[in-house]
Amino acid sequence: AAAGAAAAGLGDAVAQGVSWALGVHGSSELDWSARLVRCGCVASFGGLAVGCGGEVWWRALSRYFPGGTYEAGLRFTLDQAVFAPVVLGLAAAAWPLVEGRGVSAARAHVDSDWYHMLGKMWTFWGGASAASYLLAPPQWQPSAAAAAAVLWSAYVSYRLHHPAPEEAEMANASAIDDYLREHRSDRYDVRAGGGDDGPTGSAVDRARDLLSVLSPGR
């Protein structure tokens, strides 16, 4: 449980650092208390789902499929085919709900992120396990697995803490609707008072305001 929590929390810290470095919208608005709360939530989920749940699951696999090379491959295959997709789906649904983005956002993340991340998950962990088994000495294999867990947790956290495409479209539509309602009494006839010199300054300013609503980072 402690290892799962540590990997998830450290991975989220890496994801937040990457978001801040890339200037992703909203990442610079979080204060340190909010960042720590987010890390704590991610670490708690990792400790419970991956740490405790994974330990129970792996003990069951070891009991029913004990042994060396072939059994180890079978345990890994069952883990990636059954347990890992369930945990990934729970994470995709949990983060939007924890952040208060609602059921529609959780559904959007499950529809867009969960399905598309499955192939990446199998590719990543298949390659990481093969590289660890073939290249790392036995005493370094646990450290290699821990490093891989941090990298994967960072990717999942980065992906799930940003709006899904469907959620972003809904947010843009809502922003446009709110903006038009706020300015419904204004007139946007760019020809009025513009003459041959183009639109009036107020119309240009409103257009820029609307673009700033849709693209806050611009």
PDB file of C-alpha atoms in Angstrom:
ATOM      1  CA  ALA A   1       0.000   0.000   0.000  1.00  0.00           C
ATOM      2  CA  ALA A   2       2.793   2.406   0.883  1.00  0.00           C
ATOM      3  CA  ALA A   3       4.620   1.701  -2.372  1.00  0.00           C
ATOM      4  CA  GLY A   4       1.468   2.250  -4.428  1.00  0.00           C
ATOM      5  CA  ALA A   5       0.694   5.492  -2.622  1.00  0.00           C
ATOM      6  CA  ALA A   6       4.257   6.763  -3.000  1.00  0.00           C
ATOM      7  CA  ALA A   7       4.371   5.976  -6.734  1.00  0.00           C
ATOM      8  CA  ALA A   8       1.001   7.621  -7.364  1.00  0.00           C
ATOM      9  CA  GLY A   9       1.796  10.711  -5.291  1.00  0.00           C
ATOM     10  CA  LEU A  10       5.233  11.197  -6.829  1.00  0.00           C
ATOM     11  CA  GLY A  11       3.806  10.643 -10.303  1.00  0.00           C
ATOM     12  CA  ASP A  12       1.178  13.318  -9.695  1.00  0.00           C
ATOM     13  CA  ALA A  13       3.881  15.721  -8.507  1.00  0.00           C
ATOM     14  CA  VAL A  14       5.760  15.096 -11.769  1.00  0.00           C
ATOM     15  CA  ALA A  15       2.547  15.655 -13.757  1.00  0.00           C
ATOM     16  CA  GLN A  16       1.897  18.952 -11.987  1.00  0.00           C
ATOM     17  CA  GLY A  17       5.463  20.059 -12.673  1.00  0.00           C
ATOM     18  CA  VAL A  18       5.108  19.237 -16.366  1.00  0.00           C
ATOM     19  CA  SER A  19       1.779  21.091 -16.545  1.00  0.00           C
ATOM     20  CA  TRP A  20       3.336  24.138 -14.907  1.00  0.00           C
ATOM     21  CA  ALA A  21       6.393  24.041 -17.205  1.00  0.00           C
ATOM     22  CA  LEU A  22       4.225  23.774 -20.320  1.00  0.00           C
ATOM     23  CA  GLY A  23       1.932  26.552 -19.140  1.00  0.00           C
ATOM     24  CA  VAL A  24      -1.177  24.401 -19.317  1.00  0.00           C
ATOM     25  CA  HIS A  25      -4.254  26.502 -18.553  1.00  0.00           C
ATOM     26  CA  GLY A  26      -5.185  26.384 -14.887  1.00  0.00           C
ATOM     27  CA  SER A  27      -1.943  24.821 -13.656  1.00  0.00           C
ATOM     28  CA  SER A  28      -0.481  28.154 -12.523  1.00  0.00           C
ATOM     29  CA  GLU A  29      -3.699  29.074 -10.714  1.00  0.00           C
ATOM     30  CA  LEU A  30      -3.358  26.312  -8.112  1.00  0.00           C
ATOM     31  CA  ASP A  31      -1.814  27.333  -4.811  1.00  0.00           C
ATOM     32  CA  TRP A  32       0.431  25.026  -2.844  1.00  0.00           C
ATOM     33  CA  SER A  33      -2.346  23.847  -0.565  1.00  0.00           C
ATOM     34  CA  ALA A  34      -4.447  22.803  -3.571  1.00  0.00           C
ATOM     35  CA  ARG A  35      -1.449  21.033  -5.095  1.00  0.00           C
ATOM     36  CA  LEU A  36      -0.803  19.127  -1.878  1.00  0.00           C
ATOM     37  CA  VAL A  37      -4.464  18.159  -1.585  1.00  0.00           C
ATOM     38  CA  ARG A  38      -4.420  16.857  -5.147  1.00  0.00           C
ATOM     39  CA  CYS A  39      -1.244  14.840  -4.461  1.00  0.00           C
ATOM     40  CA  GLY A  40      -2.823  13.463  -1.308  1.00  0.00           C
ATOM     41  CA  CYS A  41      -5.976  12.375  -3.141  1.00  0.00           C
ATOM     42  CA  VAL A  42      -3.975  10.700  -5.905  1.00  0.00           C
ATOM     43  CA  ALA A  43      -1.689   8.998  -3.377  1.00  0.00           C
ATOM     44  CA  SER A  44      -4.695   7.756  -1.389  1.00  0.00           C
ATOM     45  CA  PHE A  45      -6.261   6.282  -4.497  1.00  0.00           C
ATOM     46  CA  GLY A  46      -2.976   4.629  -5.449  1.00  0.00           C
ATOM     47  CA  GLY A  47      -2.518   3.206  -1.982  1.00  0.00           C
ATOM     48  CA  LEU A  48      -6.028   1.779  -1.822  1.00  0.00           C
ATOM     49  CA  ALA A  49      -6.622   0.614  -5.395  1.00  0.00           C
ATOM     50  CA  VAL A  50      -3.126  -0.296  -6.544  1.00  0.00           C
ATOM     51  CA  GLY A  51      -1.499  -1.003  -3.181  1.00  0.00           C
ATOM     52  CA  CYS A  52      -4.152  -2.828  -1.137  1.00  0.00           C
ATOM     53  CA  GLY A  53      -6.301  -4.053  -4.020  1.00  0.00           C
ATOM     54  CA  GLY A  54      -3.294  -5.053  -6.071  1.00  0.00           C
ATOM     55  CA  GLU A  55      -1.765  -6.965  -3.174  1.00  0.00           C
ATOM     56  CA  VAL A  56      -4.932  -9.016  -2.668  1.00  0.00           C
ATOM     57  CA  TRP A  57      -5.228  -9.620  -6.406  1.00  0.00           C
ATOM     58  CA  TRP A  58      -1.589 -10.665  -6.792  1.00  0.00           C
ATOM     59  CA  ARG A  59      -1.763 -13.047  -3.841  1.00  0.00           C
ATOM     60  CA  ALA A  60      -4.796 -14.699  -5.418  1.00  0.00           C
ATOM     61  CA  LEU A  61      -2.937 -15.084  -8.713  1.00  0.00           C
ATOM     62  CA  SER A  62       0.097 -16.518  -6.937  1.00  0.00           C
ATOM     63  CA  ARG A  63      -2.087 -19.000  -5.072  1.00  0.00           C
ATOM     64  CA  TYR A  64      -3.895 -20.274  -8.163  1.00  0.00           C
ATOM     65  CA  PHE A  65      -0.958 -19.981 -10.564  1.00  0.00           C
ATOM     66  CA  PRO A  66       2.245 -20.624  -8.593  1.00  0.00           C
ATOM     67  CA  GLY A  67       5.477 -21.297 -10.346  1.00  0.00           C
ATOM     68  CA  GLY A  68       8.207 -19.768 -12.434  1.00  0.00           C
ATOM     69  CA  THR A  69       8.547 -18.607 -16.013  1.00  0.00           C
ATOM     70  CA  TYR A  70       5.288 -19.673 -17.667  1.00  0.00           C
ATOM     71  CA  GLU A  71       3.163 -19.050 -14.605  1.00  0.00           C
ATOM     72  CA  ALA A  72       4.748 -15.619 -14.163  1.00  0.00           C
ATOM     73  CA  GLY A  73       3.802 -14.742 -17.740  1.00  0.00           C
ATOM     74  CA  LEU A  74       0.261 -15.948 -17.105  1.00  0.00           C
ATOM     75  CA  ARG A  75      -0.008 -13.876 -13.926  1.00  0.00           C
ATOM     76  CA  PHE A  76       1.198 -10.790 -15.765  1.00  0.00           C
ATOM     77  CA  THR A  77      -1.263 -11.382 -18.615  1.00  0.00           C
ATOM     78  CA  LEU A  78      -4.206 -11.795 -16.249  1.00  0.00           C
ATOM     79  CA  ASP A  79      -3.147  -8.739 -14.289  1.00  0.00           C
ATOM     80  CA  GLN A  80      -3.047  -6.563 -17.415  1.00  0.00           C
ATOM     81  CA  ALA A  81      -6.227  -8.047 -18.892  1.00  0.00           C
ATOM     82  CA  VAL A  82      -8.446  -7.918 -15.778  1.00  0.00           C
ATOM     83  CA  PHE A  83      -7.194  -5.913 -12.815  1.00  0.00           C
ATOM     84  CA  ALA A  84      -5.327  -3.052 -14.502  1.00  0.00           C
ATOM     85  CA  PRO A  85      -8.195  -2.004 -16.835  1.00  0.00           C
ATOM     86  CA  VAL A  86     -10.599  -1.924 -13.881  1.00  0.00           C
ATOM     87  CA  VAL A  87      -8.288   0.323 -11.849  1.00  0.00           C
ATOM     88  CA  LEU A  88      -7.699   2.582 -14.854  1.00  0.00           C
ATOM     89  CA  GLY A  89     -11.453   2.910 -15.414  1.00  0.00           C
ATOM     90  CA  LEU A  90     -12.018   3.743 -11.756  1.00  0.00           C
ATOM     91  CA  ALA A  91      -9.324   6.420 -11.937  1.00  0.00           C
ATOM     92  CA  ALA A  92     -10.814   7.918 -15.107  1.00  0.00           C
ATOM     93  CA  ALA A  93     -14.198   8.221 -13.401  1.00  0.00           C
ATOM     94  CA  ALA A  94     -12.921   9.250  -9.956  1.00  0.00           C
ATOM     95  CA  TRP A  95     -10.778  12.314 -10.722  1.00  0.00           C
ATOM     96  CA  PRO A  96     -13.498  14.466 -12.338  1.00  0.00           C
ATOM     97  CA  LEU A  97     -15.870  13.610  -9.491  1.00  0.00           C
ATOM     98  CA  VAL A  98     -13.280  14.448  -6.828  1.00  0.00           C
ATOM     99  CA  GLU A  99     -12.555  17.765  -8.559  1.00  0.00           C
ATOM    100  CA  GLY A 100     -16.261  18.574  -8.674  1.00  0.00           C
ATOM    101  CA  ARG A 101     -16.564  18.546 -12.469  1.00  0.00           C
ATOM    102  CA  GLY A 102     -19.668  16.388 -12.359  1.00  0.00           C
ATOM    103  CA  VAL A 103     -20.925  13.084 -13.726  1.00  0.00           C
ATOM    104  CA  SER A 104     -20.880  14.306 -17.331  1.00  0.00           C
ATOM    105  CA  ALA A 105     -17.136  15.016 -17.075  1.00  0.00           C
ATOM    106  CA  ALA A 106     -16.534  11.591 -15.509  1.00  0.00           C
ATOM    107  CA  ARG A 107     -18.465   9.941 -18.328  1.00  0.00           C
ATOM    108  CA  ALA A 108     -16.482  11.931 -20.917  1.00  0.00           C
ATOM    109  CA  HIS A 109     -13.179  10.811 -19.386  1.00  0.00           C
ATOM    110  CA  VAL A 110     -14.255   7.186 -19.282  1.00  0.00           C
ATOM    111  CA  ASP A 111     -15.417   7.315 -22.900  1.00  0.00           C
ATOM    112  CA  SER A 112     -12.341   9.109 -24.258  1.00  0.00           C
ATOM    113  CA  ASP A 113      -9.439   8.407 -21.910  1.00  0.00           C
ATOM    114  CA  TRP A 114     -10.065   4.924 -20.538  1.00  0.00           C
ATOM    115  CA  TYR A 115     -10.455   3.202 -23.896  1.00  0.00           C
ATOM    116  CA  HIS A 116      -7.587   5.040 -25.572  1.00  0.00           C
ATOM    117  CA  MET A 117      -5.195   4.555 -22.654  1.00  0.00           C
ATOM    118  CA  LEU A 118      -5.628   0.784 -22.559  1.00  0.00           C
ATOM    119  CA  GLY A 119      -3.354   0.201 -25.532  1.00  0.00           C
ATOM    120  CA  LYS A 120      -0.778   2.611 -24.149  1.00  0.00           C
ATOM    121  CA  MET A 121      -0.943   0.851 -20.783  1.00  0.00           C
ATOM    122  CA  TRP A 122      -0.341  -2.597 -22.279  1.00  0.00           C
ATOM    123  CA  THR A 123       2.471  -1.298 -24.473  1.00  0.00           C
ATOM    124  CA  PHE A 124       4.158   0.556 -21.621  1.00  0.00           C
ATOM    125  CA  TRP A 125       3.979  -2.196 -19.028  1.00  0.00           C
ATOM    126  CA  GLY A 126       4.777  -4.937 -21.524  1.00  0.00           C
ATOM    127  CA  GLY A 127       7.892  -3.088 -22.629  1.00  0.00           C
ATOM    128  CA  ALA A 128       8.864  -2.073 -19.088  1.00  0.00           C
ATOM    129  CA  SER A 129       8.481  -5.629 -17.763  1.00  0.00           C
ATOM    130  CA  ALA A 130      10.444  -7.109 -20.650  1.00  0.00           C
ATOM    131  CA  ALA A 131      13.229  -4.533 -20.283  1.00  0.00           C
ATOM    132  CA  SER A 132      13.410  -5.078 -16.532  1.00  0.00           C
ATOM    133  CA  TYR A 133      13.511  -8.865 -16.907  1.00  0.00           C
ATOM    134  CA  LEU A 134      16.061  -8.890 -19.717  1.00  0.00           C
ATOM    135  CA  LEU A 135      18.306  -5.941 -18.883  1.00  0.00           C
ATOM    136  CA  ALA A 136      18.174  -5.221 -15.148  1.00  0.00           C
ATOM    137  CA  PRO A 137      20.017  -7.406 -12.615  1.00  0.00           C
ATOM    138  CA  PRO A 138      17.663  -9.179 -10.205  1.00  0.00           C
ATOM    139  CA  GLN A 139      18.538  -6.862  -7.316  1.00  0.00           C
ATOM    140  CA  TRP A 140      17.613  -3.810  -9.414  1.00  0.00           C
ATOM    141  CA  GLN A 141      14.341  -5.110 -10.825  1.00  0.00           C
ATOM    142  CA  PRO A 142      12.172  -3.802  -7.936  1.00  0.00           C
ATOM    143  CA  SER A 143      13.696  -0.338  -8.398  1.00  0.00           C
ATOM    144  CA  ALA A 144      13.049  -0.499 -12.141  1.00  0.00           C
ATOM    145  CA  ALA A 145       9.425  -1.473 -11.503  1.00  0.00           C
ATOM    146  CA  ALA A 146       9.026   1.415  -9.049  1.00  0.00           C
ATOM    147  CA  ALA A 147      10.455   3.902 -11.575  1.00  0.00           C
ATOM    148  CA  ALA A 148       8.086   2.577 -14.241  1.00  0.00           C
ATOM    149  CA  ALA A 149       5.157   2.950 -11.833  1.00  0.00           C
ATOM    150  CA  VAL A 150       6.068   6.609 -11.196  1.00  0.00           C
ATOM    151  CA  LEU A 151       6.292   7.337 -14.937  1.00  0.00           C
ATOM    152  CA  TRP A 152       2.965   5.656 -15.655  1.00  0.00           C
ATOM    153  CA  SER A 153       1.278   7.416 -12.733  1.00  0.00           C
ATOM    154  CA  ALA A 154       2.599  10.753 -14.027  1.00  0.00           C
ATOM    155  CA  TYR A 155       1.129  10.113 -17.485  1.00  0.00           C
ATOM    156  CA  VAL A 156      -2.255   9.004 -16.122  1.00  0.00           C
ATOM    157  CA  SER A 157      -2.462  11.962 -13.730  1.00  0.00           C
ATOM    158  CA  TYR A 158      -1.506  14.444 -16.461  1.00  0.00           C
ATOM    159  CA  ARG A 159      -4.105  13.009 -18.818  1.00  0.00           C
ATOM    160  CA  LEU A 160      -6.978  12.718 -16.348  1.00  0.00           C
ATOM    161  CA  HIS A 161      -6.560  16.124 -14.709  1.00  0.00           C
ATOM    162  CA  HIS A 162      -7.201  17.900 -17.998  1.00  0.00           C
ATOM    163  CA  PRO A 163     -10.599  18.218 -19.688  1.00  0.00           C
ATOM    164  CA  ALA A 164     -11.549  15.443 -22.069  1.00  0.00           C
ATOM    165  CA  PRO A 165     -12.327  16.585 -25.649  1.00  0.00           C
ATOM    166  CA  GLU A 166     -16.075  16.273 -25.113  1.00  0.00           C
ATOM    167  CA  GLU A 167     -15.803  18.121 -21.796  1.00  0.00           C
ATOM    168  CA  ALA A 168     -13.786  20.926 -23.428  1.00  0.00           C
ATOM    169  CA  GLU A 169     -16.407  21.308 -26.158  1.00  0.00           C
ATOM    170  CA  MET A 170     -19.152  21.569 -23.555  1.00  0.00           C
ATOM    171  CA  ALA A 171     -17.114  24.128 -21.600  1.00  0.00           C
ATOM    172  CA  ASN A 172     -16.580  26.222 -24.746  1.00  0.00           C
ATOM    173  CA  ALA A 173     -20.276  26.089 -25.611  1.00  0.00           C
ATOM    174  CA  SER A 174     -21.178  27.120 -22.065  1.00  0.00           C
ATOM    175  CA  ALA A 175     -18.652  29.978 -22.182  1.00  0.00           C
ATOM    176  CA  ILE A 176     -20.104  31.250 -25.462  1.00  0.00           C
ATOM    177  CA  ASP A 177     -23.632  31.032 -24.089  1.00  0.00           C
ATOM    178  CA  ASP A 178     -22.680  32.918 -20.916  1.00  0.00           C
ATOM    179  CA  TYR A 179     -20.853  35.594 -22.893  1.00  0.00           C
ATOM    180  CA  LEU A 180     -23.748  36.130 -25.302  1.00  0.00           C
ATOM    181  CA  ARG A 181     -26.236  36.322 -22.439  1.00  0.00           C
ATOM    182  CA  GLU A 182     -24.089  38.894 -20.677  1.00  0.00           C
ATOM    183  CA  HIS A 183     -23.898  41.033 -23.814  1.00  0.00           C
ATOM    184  CA  ARG A 184     -27.301  40.252 -25.320  1.00  0.00           C
ATOM    185  CA  SER A 185     -28.278  43.913 -25.159  1.00  0.00           C
ATOM    186  CA  ASP A 186     -25.201  44.984 -27.148  1.00  0.00           C
ATOM    187  CA  ARG A 187     -25.232  45.289 -30.908  1.00  0.00           C
ATOM    188  CA  TYR A 188     -22.502  43.647 -32.946  1.00  0.00           C
ATOM    189  CA  ASP A 189     -23.173  45.317 -36.276  1.00  0.00           C
ATOM    190  CA  VAL A 190     -19.579  45.936 -37.306  1.00  0.00           C
ATOM    191  CA  ARG A 191     -20.726  48.199 -40.131  1.00  0.00           C
ATOM    192  CA  ALA A 192     -22.366  50.700 -37.830  1.00  0.00           C
ATOM    193  CA  GLY A 193     -20.010  53.627 -37.536  1.00  0.00           C
ATOM    194  CA  GLY A 194     -17.273  51.637 -39.237  1.00  0.00           C
ATOM    195  CA  GLY A 195     -17.492  53.101 -42.697  1.00  0.00           C
ATOM    196  CA  ASP A 196     -14.848  51.860 -45.089  1.00  0.00           C
ATOM    197  CA  ASP A 197     -12.276  51.548 -42.350  1.00  0.00           C
ATOM    198  CA  GLY A 198     -13.648  48.287 -40.977  1.00  0.00           C
ATOM    199  CA  PRO A 199     -15.407  47.403 -37.731  1.00  0.00           C
ATOM    200  CA  THR A 200     -15.692  49.725 -34.807  1.00  0.00           C
ATOM    201  CA  GLY A 201     -13.267  49.473 -31.949  1.00  0.00           C
ATOM    202  CA  SER A 202     -15.934  48.236 -29.542  1.00  0.00           C
ATOM    203  CA  ALA A 203     -16.828  45.350 -31.853  1.00  0.00           C
ATOM    204  CA  VAL A 204     -13.176  44.396 -32.188  1.00  0.00           C
ATOM    205  CA  ASP A 205     -12.783  44.524 -28.410  1.00  0.00           C
ATOM    206  CA  ARG A 206     -15.822  42.267 -27.930  1.00  0.00           C
ATOM    207  CA  ALA A 207     -14.463  39.816 -30.480  1.00  0.00           C
ATOM    208  CA  ARG A 208     -11.152  39.729 -28.637  1.00  0.00           C
ATOM    209  CA  ASP A 209     -12.975  39.231 -25.343  1.00  0.00           C
ATOM    210  CA  LEU A 210     -14.836  36.266 -26.807  1.00  0.00           C
ATOM    211  CA  LEU A 211     -11.583  34.749 -28.056  1.00  0.00           C
ATOM    212  CA  SER A 212     -10.074  35.197 -24.611  1.00  0.00           C
ATOM    213  CA  VAL A 213     -13.019  33.308 -23.107  1.00  0.00           C
ATOM    214  CA  LEU A 214     -12.461  30.367 -25.471  1.00  0.00           C
ATOM    215  CA  SER A 215      -8.651  30.443 -25.328  1.00  0.00           C
ATOM    216  CA  PRO A 216      -7.610  31.775 -21.901  1.00  0.00           C
ATOM    217  CA  GLY A 217      -3.949  30.950 -22.499  1.00  0.00           C
ATOM    218  CA  ARG A 218      -3.662  33.086 -25.635  1.00  0.00           C
TER     219      ARG A 218
END
